[in-house]
Amino acid sequence: MSIIEKAADKLEKEVKPHVQQAPAAPVDPAPAHGENGVPRDEPGPDFQSSPALTSKRITLDQAKMRQYGIVTPAQGRTQIAEQFRVIKRPLLTNAFNKGPGMIKNGNLIMVTSALAGEGKSFCTVNLAMSIAMEMDRTVLLVDADVARPSVPKILGLGTERGLLDILLDDKLELADVLIKTDVEKLTLLTAGRRHTHSTELLASQSMGELLKELAERYADRVVIFDSPPLLLTSEARVLASQMGQIVLVVEAERTSQQAVKETLRQIESCDVVNLIYNKAGSFSGGEYYGYYYHESA
């Protein structure tokens, strides 16, 4: 039985409870512009540099985050917090395993979905916040949904220079676009200005070098990417080929088995795939709303 058939079989048999979330509204993409024949976009009229771009530090609105169902450090032991503690543990084990089963770039984790609206950004931010509460780990949250970023809305960010900007500008350093937060171990990298050739940028040598730096520069760092939906964009497939681990969010009673099979087929080159069965109705005795499996492709 193939990895796709196994995953689909598990998805049919396992129905786990999940805490409901408040969906984040997508941001409409800005128009693209060319300059002197070079496919390089300029920021739209609403592009503004917030104080975070200068100070490199922001204070998150944790009260607003809790309204979205996001785990926060001061929240204590909640059902969502406990569920993401379970979710993150195998991811962290894989990320920092130095033994025979060591996974290349295991600390690079992409969260994606087959379709839009399945809750991937909700899961991405919660996973990042949960890992940021670890005693000996730091986390970098990268908004790689370059066409329709949702992380800024959830965290209350403005439009910042970010991932695509550093890929476009050789003079821009990673440190110039990283945003520190008042959550001590959480740092952010936004998507940056939109670009018509974002797929090519994510597949470029510059992106490969950036991922290498992110994976190797800090031994305790987990890098979590909020990716576009796999079946709707080409950017997600490019990112998937460079990840050590992938988390696939599947919406209960909405995502078809065929969509799940096709999505898994597109990421089967990744040795570690994790599935979260999201938005499932709670029932007595349930402990966890997803399942995890690890199998070499």
PDB file of C-alpha atoms in Angstrom, residues 58-63 65 129 155-157 181-183 186 188:
ATOM      1  CA  ILE A  58       6.530  44.724  18.268  1.00  0.00           C
ATOM      2  CA  THR A  59       4.069  44.042  21.054  1.00  0.00           C
ATOM      3  CA  LEU A  60       1.496  41.466  20.014  1.00  0.00           C
ATOM      4  CA  ASP A  61      -2.155  42.087  20.827  1.00  0.00           C
ATOM      5  CA  GLN A  62      -2.611  38.878  22.782  1.00  0.00           C
ATOM      6  CA  ALA A  63      -6.206  39.680  23.732  1.00  0.00           C
ATOM      7  CA  MET A  65      -5.134  36.733  19.346  1.00  0.00           C
ATOM      8  CA  MET A 129       3.190  30.047  19.749  1.00  0.00           C
ATOM      9  CA  LEU A 155      -1.099  38.953  14.838  1.00  0.00           C
ATOM     10  CA  GLY A 156      -2.077  42.563  14.120  1.00  0.00           C
ATOM     11  CA  LEU A 157       0.896  43.386  11.868  1.00  0.00           C
ATOM     12  CA  THR A 181       8.064  40.215  19.420  1.00  0.00           C
ATOM     13  CA  ASP A 182       7.322  40.595  23.100  1.00  0.00           C
ATOM     14  CA  VAL A 183       6.986  36.798  23.180  1.00  0.00           C
ATOM     15  CA  LEU A 186       9.111  34.199  18.804  1.00  0.00           C
ATOM     16  CA  LEU A 188       8.488  36.898  12.596  1.00  0.00           C
TER      17      LEU A 188
END
